[in-house]
Short mmCIF file of C-alpha atoms in Angstrom, two decimals:
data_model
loop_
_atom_site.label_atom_id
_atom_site.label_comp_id
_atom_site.label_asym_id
_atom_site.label_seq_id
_atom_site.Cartn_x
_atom_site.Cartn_y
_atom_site.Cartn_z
CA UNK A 1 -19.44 0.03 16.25
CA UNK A 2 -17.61 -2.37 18.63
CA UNK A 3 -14.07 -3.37 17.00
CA UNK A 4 -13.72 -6.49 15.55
CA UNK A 5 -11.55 -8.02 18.50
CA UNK A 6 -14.57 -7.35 20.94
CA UNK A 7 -17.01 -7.80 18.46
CA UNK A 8 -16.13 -11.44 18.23
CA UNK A 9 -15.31 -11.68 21.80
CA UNK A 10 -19.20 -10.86 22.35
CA UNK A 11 -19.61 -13.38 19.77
CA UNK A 12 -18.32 -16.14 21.96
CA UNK A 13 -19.42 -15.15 25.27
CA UNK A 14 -22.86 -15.27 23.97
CA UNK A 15 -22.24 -18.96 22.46
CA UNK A 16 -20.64 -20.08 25.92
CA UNK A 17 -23.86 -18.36 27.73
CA UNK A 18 -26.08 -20.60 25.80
CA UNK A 19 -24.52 -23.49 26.73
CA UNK A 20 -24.35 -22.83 30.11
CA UNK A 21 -27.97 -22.12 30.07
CA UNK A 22 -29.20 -25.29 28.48
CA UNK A 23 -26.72 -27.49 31.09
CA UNK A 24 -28.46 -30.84 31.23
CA UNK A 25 -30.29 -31.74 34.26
CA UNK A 26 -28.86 -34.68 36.05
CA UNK A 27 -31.00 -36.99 38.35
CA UNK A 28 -28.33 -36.84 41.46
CA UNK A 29 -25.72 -34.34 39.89
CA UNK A 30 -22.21 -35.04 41.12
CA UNK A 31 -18.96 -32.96 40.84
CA UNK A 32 -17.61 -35.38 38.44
CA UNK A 33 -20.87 -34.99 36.08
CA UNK A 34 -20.14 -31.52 37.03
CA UNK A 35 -16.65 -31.45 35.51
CA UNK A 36 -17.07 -34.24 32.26
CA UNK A 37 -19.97 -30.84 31.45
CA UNK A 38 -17.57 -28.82 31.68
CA UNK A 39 -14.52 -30.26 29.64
CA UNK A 40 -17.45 -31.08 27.18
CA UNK A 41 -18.47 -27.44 26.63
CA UNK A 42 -14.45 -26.38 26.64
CA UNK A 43 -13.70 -29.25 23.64
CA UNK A 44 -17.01 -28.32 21.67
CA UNK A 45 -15.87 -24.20 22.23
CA UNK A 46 -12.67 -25.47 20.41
CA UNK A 47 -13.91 -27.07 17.92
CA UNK A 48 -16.36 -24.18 17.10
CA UNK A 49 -14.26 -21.57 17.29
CA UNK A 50 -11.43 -23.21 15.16
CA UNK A 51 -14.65 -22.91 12.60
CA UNK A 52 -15.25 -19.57 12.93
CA UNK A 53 -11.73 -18.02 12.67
CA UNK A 54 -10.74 -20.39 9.94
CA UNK A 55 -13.89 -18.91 7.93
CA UNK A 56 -13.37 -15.19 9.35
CA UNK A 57 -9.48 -15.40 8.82
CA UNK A 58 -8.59 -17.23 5.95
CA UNK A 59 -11.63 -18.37 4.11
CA UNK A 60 -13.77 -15.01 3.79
CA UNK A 61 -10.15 -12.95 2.53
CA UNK A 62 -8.75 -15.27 0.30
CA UNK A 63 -12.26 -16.87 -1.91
CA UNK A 64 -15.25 -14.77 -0.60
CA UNK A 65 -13.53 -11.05 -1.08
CA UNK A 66 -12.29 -11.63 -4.30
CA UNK A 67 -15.53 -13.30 -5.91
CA UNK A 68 -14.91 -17.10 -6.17
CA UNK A 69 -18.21 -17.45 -5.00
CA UNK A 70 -18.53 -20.82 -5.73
CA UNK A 71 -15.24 -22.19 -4.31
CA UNK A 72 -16.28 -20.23 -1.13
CA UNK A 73 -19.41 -21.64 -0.83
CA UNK A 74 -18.06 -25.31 -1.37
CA UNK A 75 -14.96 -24.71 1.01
CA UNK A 76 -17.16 -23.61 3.59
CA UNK A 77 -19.88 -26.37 3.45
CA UNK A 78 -16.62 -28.86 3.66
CA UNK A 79 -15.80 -27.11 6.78
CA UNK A 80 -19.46 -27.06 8.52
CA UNK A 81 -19.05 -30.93 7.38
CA UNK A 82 -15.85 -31.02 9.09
CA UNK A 83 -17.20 -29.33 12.35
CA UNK A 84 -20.43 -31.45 12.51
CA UNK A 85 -18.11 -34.52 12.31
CA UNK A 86 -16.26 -33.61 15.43
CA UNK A 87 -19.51 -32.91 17.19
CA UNK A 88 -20.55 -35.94 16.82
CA UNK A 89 -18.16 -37.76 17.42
CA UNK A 90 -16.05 -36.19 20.77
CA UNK A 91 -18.34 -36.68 23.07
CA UNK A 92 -18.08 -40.34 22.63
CA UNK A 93 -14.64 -39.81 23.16
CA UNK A 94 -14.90 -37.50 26.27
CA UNK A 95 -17.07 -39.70 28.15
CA UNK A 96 -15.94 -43.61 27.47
CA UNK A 97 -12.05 -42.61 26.64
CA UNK A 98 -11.12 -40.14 29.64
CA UNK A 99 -13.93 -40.01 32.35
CA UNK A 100 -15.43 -43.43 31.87
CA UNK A 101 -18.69 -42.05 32.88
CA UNK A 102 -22.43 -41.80 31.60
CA UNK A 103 -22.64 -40.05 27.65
CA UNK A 104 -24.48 -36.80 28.62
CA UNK A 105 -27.59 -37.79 26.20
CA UNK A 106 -28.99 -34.82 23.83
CA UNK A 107 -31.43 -33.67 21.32
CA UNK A 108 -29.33 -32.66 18.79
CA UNK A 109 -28.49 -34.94 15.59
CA UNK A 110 -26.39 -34.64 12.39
CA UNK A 111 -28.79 -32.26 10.85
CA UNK A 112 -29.39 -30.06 14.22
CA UNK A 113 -25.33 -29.61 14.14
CA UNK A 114 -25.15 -28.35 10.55
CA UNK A 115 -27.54 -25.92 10.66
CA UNK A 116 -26.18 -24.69 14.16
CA UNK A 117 -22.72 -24.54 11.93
CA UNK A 118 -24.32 -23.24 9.12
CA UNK A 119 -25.95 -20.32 11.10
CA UNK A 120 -23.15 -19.74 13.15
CA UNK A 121 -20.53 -19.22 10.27
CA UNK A 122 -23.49 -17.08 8.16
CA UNK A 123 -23.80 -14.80 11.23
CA UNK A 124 -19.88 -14.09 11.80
CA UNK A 125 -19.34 -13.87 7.82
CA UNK A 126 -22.19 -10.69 8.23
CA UNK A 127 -20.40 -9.48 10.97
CA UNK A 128 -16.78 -9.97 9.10
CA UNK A 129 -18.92 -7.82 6.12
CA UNK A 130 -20.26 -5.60 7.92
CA UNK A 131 -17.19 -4.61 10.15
CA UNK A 132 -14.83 -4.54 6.86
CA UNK A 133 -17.26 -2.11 4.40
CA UNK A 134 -17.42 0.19 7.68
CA UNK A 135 -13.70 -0.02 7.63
CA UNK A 136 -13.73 1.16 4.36
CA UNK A 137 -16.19 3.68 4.97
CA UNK A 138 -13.80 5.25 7.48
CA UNK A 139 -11.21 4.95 5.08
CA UNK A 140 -12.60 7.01 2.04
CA UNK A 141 -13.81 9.58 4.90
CA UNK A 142 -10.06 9.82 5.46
CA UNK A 143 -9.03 9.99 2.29
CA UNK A 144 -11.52 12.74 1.64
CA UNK A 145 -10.61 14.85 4.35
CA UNK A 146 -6.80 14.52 3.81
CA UNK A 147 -7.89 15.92 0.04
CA UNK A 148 -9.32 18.80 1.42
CA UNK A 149 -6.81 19.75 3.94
CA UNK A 150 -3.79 18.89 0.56
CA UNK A 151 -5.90 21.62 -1.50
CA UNK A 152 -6.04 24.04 1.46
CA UNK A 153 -2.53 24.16 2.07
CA UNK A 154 -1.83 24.45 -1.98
CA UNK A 155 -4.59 27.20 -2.30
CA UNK A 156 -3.12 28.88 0.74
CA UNK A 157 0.45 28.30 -0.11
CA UNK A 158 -0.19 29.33 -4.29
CA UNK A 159 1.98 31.96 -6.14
CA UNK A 160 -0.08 34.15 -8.59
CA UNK A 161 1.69 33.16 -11.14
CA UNK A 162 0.65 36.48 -13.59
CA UNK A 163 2.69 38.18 -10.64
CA UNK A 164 5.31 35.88 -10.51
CA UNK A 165 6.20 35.89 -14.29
CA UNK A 166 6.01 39.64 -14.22
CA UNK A 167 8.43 39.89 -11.43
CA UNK A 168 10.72 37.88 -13.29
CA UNK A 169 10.29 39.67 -16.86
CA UNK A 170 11.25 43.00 -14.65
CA UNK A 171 14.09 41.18 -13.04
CA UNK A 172 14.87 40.46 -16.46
CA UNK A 173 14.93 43.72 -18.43
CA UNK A 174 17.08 45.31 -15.12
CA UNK A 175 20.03 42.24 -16.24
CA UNK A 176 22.87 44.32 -18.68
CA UNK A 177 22.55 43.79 -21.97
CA UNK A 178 25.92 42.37 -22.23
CA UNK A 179 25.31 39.90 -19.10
CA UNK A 180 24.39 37.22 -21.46
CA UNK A 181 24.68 33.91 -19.31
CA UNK A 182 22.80 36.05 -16.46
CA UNK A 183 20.02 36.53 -18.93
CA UNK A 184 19.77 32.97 -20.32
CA UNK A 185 19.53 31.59 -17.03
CA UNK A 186 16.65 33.65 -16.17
CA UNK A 187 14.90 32.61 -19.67
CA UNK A 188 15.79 29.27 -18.15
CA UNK A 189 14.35 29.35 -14.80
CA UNK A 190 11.36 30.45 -16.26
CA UNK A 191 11.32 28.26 -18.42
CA UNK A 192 11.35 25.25 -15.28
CA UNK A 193 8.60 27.73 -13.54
CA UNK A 194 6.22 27.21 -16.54
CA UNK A 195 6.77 24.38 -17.48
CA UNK A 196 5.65 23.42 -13.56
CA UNK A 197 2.63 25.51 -13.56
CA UNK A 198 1.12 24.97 -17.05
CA UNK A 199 2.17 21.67 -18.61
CA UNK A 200 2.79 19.28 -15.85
CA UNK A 201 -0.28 19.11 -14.36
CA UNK A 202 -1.23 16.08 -16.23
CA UNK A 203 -1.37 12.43 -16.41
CA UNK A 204 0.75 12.43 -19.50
CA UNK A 205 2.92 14.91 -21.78
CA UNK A 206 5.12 14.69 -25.07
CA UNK A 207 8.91 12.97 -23.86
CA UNK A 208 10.42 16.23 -25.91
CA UNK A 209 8.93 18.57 -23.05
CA UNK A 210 10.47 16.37 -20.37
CA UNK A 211 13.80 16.29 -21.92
CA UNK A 212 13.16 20.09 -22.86
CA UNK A 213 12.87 20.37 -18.84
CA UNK A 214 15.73 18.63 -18.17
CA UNK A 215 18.25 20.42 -20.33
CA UNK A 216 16.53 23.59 -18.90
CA UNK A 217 17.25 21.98 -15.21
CA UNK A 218 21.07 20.47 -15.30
CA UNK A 219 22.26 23.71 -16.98
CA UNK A 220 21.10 25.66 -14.26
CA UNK A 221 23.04 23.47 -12.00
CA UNK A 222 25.79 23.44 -13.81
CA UNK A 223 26.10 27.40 -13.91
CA UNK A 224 25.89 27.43 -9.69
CA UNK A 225 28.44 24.42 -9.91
CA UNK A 226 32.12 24.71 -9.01
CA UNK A 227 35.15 23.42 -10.90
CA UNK A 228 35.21 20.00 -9.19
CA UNK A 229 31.45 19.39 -10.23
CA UNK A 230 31.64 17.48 -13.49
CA UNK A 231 28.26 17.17 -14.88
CA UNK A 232 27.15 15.06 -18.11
CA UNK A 233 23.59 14.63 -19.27
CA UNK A 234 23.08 12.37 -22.66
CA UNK A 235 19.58 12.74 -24.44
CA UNK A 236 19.12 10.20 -27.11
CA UNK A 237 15.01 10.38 -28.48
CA UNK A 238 13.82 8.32 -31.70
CA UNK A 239 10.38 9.94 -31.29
CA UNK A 240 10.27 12.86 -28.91
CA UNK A 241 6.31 12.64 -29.02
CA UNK A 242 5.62 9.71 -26.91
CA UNK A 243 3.83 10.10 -24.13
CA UNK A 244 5.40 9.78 -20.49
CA UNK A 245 4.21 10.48 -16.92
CA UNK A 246 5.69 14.82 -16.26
CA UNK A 247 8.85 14.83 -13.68
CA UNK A 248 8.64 11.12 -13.65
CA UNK A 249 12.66 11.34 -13.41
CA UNK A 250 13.05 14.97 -11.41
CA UNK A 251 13.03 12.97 -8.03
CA UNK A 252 16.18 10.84 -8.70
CA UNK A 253 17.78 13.88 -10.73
CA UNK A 254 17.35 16.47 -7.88
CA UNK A 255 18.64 13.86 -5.40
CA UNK A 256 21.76 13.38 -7.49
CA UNK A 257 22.67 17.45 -6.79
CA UNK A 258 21.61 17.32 -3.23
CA UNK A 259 23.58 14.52 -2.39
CA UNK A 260 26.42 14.63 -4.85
CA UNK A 261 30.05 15.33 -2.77
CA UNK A 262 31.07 18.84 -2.53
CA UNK A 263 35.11 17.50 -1.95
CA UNK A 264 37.19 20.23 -2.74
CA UNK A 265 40.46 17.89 -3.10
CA UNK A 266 38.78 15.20 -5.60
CA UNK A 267 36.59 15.12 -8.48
CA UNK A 268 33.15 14.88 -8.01
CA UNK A 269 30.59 13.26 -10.55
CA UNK A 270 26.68 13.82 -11.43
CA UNK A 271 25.84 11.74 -15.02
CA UNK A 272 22.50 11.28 -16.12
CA UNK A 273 21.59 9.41 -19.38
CA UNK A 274 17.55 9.16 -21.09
CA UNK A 275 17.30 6.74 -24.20
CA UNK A 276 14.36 6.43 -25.78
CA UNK A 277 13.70 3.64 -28.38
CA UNK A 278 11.10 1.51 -30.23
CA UNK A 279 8.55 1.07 -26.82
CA UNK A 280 11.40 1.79 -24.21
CA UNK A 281 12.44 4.79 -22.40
CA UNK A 282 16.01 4.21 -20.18
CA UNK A 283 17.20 6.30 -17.69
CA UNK A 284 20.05 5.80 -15.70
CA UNK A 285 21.38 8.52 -13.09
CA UNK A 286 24.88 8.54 -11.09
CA UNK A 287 26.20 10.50 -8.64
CA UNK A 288 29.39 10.37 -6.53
CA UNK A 289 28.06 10.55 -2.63
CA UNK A 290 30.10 10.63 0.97
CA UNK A 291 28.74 7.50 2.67
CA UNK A 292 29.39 9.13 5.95
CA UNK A 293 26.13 11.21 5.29
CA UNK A 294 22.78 10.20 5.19
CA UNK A 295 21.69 8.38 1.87
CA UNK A 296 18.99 9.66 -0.55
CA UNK A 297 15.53 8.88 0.68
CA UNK A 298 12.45 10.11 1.94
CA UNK A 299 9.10 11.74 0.51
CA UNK A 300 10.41 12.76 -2.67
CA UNK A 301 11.70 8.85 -4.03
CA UNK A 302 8.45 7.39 -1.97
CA UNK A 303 6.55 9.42 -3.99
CA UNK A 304 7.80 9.03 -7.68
CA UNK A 305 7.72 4.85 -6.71
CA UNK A 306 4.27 5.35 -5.28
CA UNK A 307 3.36 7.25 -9.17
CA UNK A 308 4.98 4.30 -10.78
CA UNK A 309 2.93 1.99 -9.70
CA UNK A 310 -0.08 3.67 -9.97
CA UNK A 311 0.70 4.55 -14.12
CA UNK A 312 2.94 1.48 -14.71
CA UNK A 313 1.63 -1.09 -12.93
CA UNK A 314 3.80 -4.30 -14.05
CA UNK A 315 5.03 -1.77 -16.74
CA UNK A 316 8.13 -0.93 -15.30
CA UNK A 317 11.75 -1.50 -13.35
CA UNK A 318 13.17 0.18 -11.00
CA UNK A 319 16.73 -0.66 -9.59
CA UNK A 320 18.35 1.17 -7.04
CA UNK A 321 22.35 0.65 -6.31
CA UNK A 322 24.54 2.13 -3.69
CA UNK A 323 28.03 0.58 -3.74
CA UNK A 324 32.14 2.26 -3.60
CA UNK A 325 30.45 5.91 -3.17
CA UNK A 326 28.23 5.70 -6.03
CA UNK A 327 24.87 6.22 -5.96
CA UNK A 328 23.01 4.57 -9.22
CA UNK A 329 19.43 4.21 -10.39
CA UNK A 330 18.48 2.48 -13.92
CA UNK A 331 15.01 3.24 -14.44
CA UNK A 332 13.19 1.79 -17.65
CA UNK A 333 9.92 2.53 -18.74
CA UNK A 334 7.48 0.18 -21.28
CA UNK A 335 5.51 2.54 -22.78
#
């Protein structure tokens, strides 16, 4: 299928064509006839188009595509009216105003004009159509294929995870006995690894898992932290079983560590706060940064805002504040 630039070029060269073809005939033609036909056919092009691409480009979008059928069909009547108007009315103009010459007569009347209109505007809203569902169509094919090729790469790229929690249980017993923070972070870390592969694969899940998660997360930085690394986290829940999208908060909690100063000679700050209450969860996240390197960004925070919308649509706020070599989010959920 043509695109819809060309498409509607075609359009026009056809309508210009016709013209041309039914030219009047003129008893002793002269260049001036000649030229008034020609400046006629230019105006009336004008005019017509103006029609068409005020239908096509503002019209059809804004009434016809989202179902105000009847407004569209009014608005668009109004504007055949407003084109049949002008056509009957600047050749008067053309002929008696600027060339002072014969009116070129023709067949056509108030009635031949708004069916021509009406025809005309049908024909490019079915070519509008027609050119946006195949859009569409090569849209979802898109979407499909970039599906497959997403569970390729996870199928292809997937731990056993029998083997994996094994390994780790082996890893475990071979840890002294007497190595007890060695041995709790490994109950931790697989704790994060299950928690990933069995529970989060879901629209929803209980707030006390996420928090759960959390704990489970910062504590593990905190043991590969130095000195200078202080870290708080601050868990207040009224009812740890409401419901709340899984690693909805990871993204902005995992940027905090990556991008948290690792200044020897100065203190260095990571504090995270979640507050749930009545239909409200809060979360606010801090971290000290060096504004000399890049800021957080990228897939990961284009991602979680790309969730957010899609499971709390008009449900939510975000705010995102970089200011004196703080990095802050304050993210509150209606739930």
């Amino acid at each position: 299928m043509l695109s819809k630039r060309y498409s509607y070029l075609l359009f026009f060269v056809a309508y210009i064509g016709a013209l041309i073809i039914e030219k009047p005939t003129y008893s002793v033609p002269t260049v001036q006839a000649c030229f008034s036909y020609i400046f006629t056919v230019m105006v009336h092009f004008c005019i017509f188009t103006f029609m068409i691409l005020a239908n096509r480009d503002f019209v059809i979008p804004y009434l016809l595509e989202k179902k105000r059928f009847s407004l569209y069909v009014t608005v668009l009547i109004a504007l055949i009216l407003l084109y049949t108007f002008f056509n009957g009315h600047y050749n008067l103009f053309i002929h008696r105003v600027l060339f002072h010459d014969k009116i070129i007569d023709t067949s056509s009347g108030f009635w031949d004009n708004f069916v021509y209109g009406l025809c005309c505007s049908v024909i490019a809203a079915m070519l509008y159509l027609t050119q946006k569902w195949s859009e569409q169509q090569e849209q979802v094919k898109n979407i499909a294929i970039n599906q497959l090729q997403i569970e390729l790469k996870y199928l292809r790229s997937q731990l056993n995870p029998h083997f994996l929690f094994n390994g780790l249980n082996t890893v475990y017993g071979y840890i002294d006995i007497n190595n007890a923070p060695a041995r709790d972070m490994m109950v931790q870390f697989s704790d994060l690894l299950r928690y990933n592969l069995y529970e989060a694969d879901v629209d929803f899940i209980e707030l006390g898992k996420e928090i759960k998660y959390l704990q489970n997360y910062v504590a593990l930085q905190k043991a590969r932290s130095n000195d200078n690394m202080q870290i708080e986290l601050q868990v207040s829940c009224e009812d740890s079983s409401v419901k709340v999208a899984p690693l909805i908060f990871m993204a902005f909690v995992e940027n905090a560590f990556k991008y948290a100063t690792r200044d020897d000679s100065s203190v260095n700050t990571i504090s995270i706060t979640l507050k749930q209450k009545a239909d409200q969860i809060i979360f606010e996240c801090e971290n000290s940064f060096d504004e000399t390197e890049p800021l957080p960004g990228g897939i990961g925070l284009n991602n979680v805002e790309r969730r957010l919308e899609l499971l709390y649509k008009g449900k939510y706020t975000l705010k995102i504040k970089k200011e004196g070599g703080i990095y802050q989010v304050n993210l509150t959920l209606f739930v």
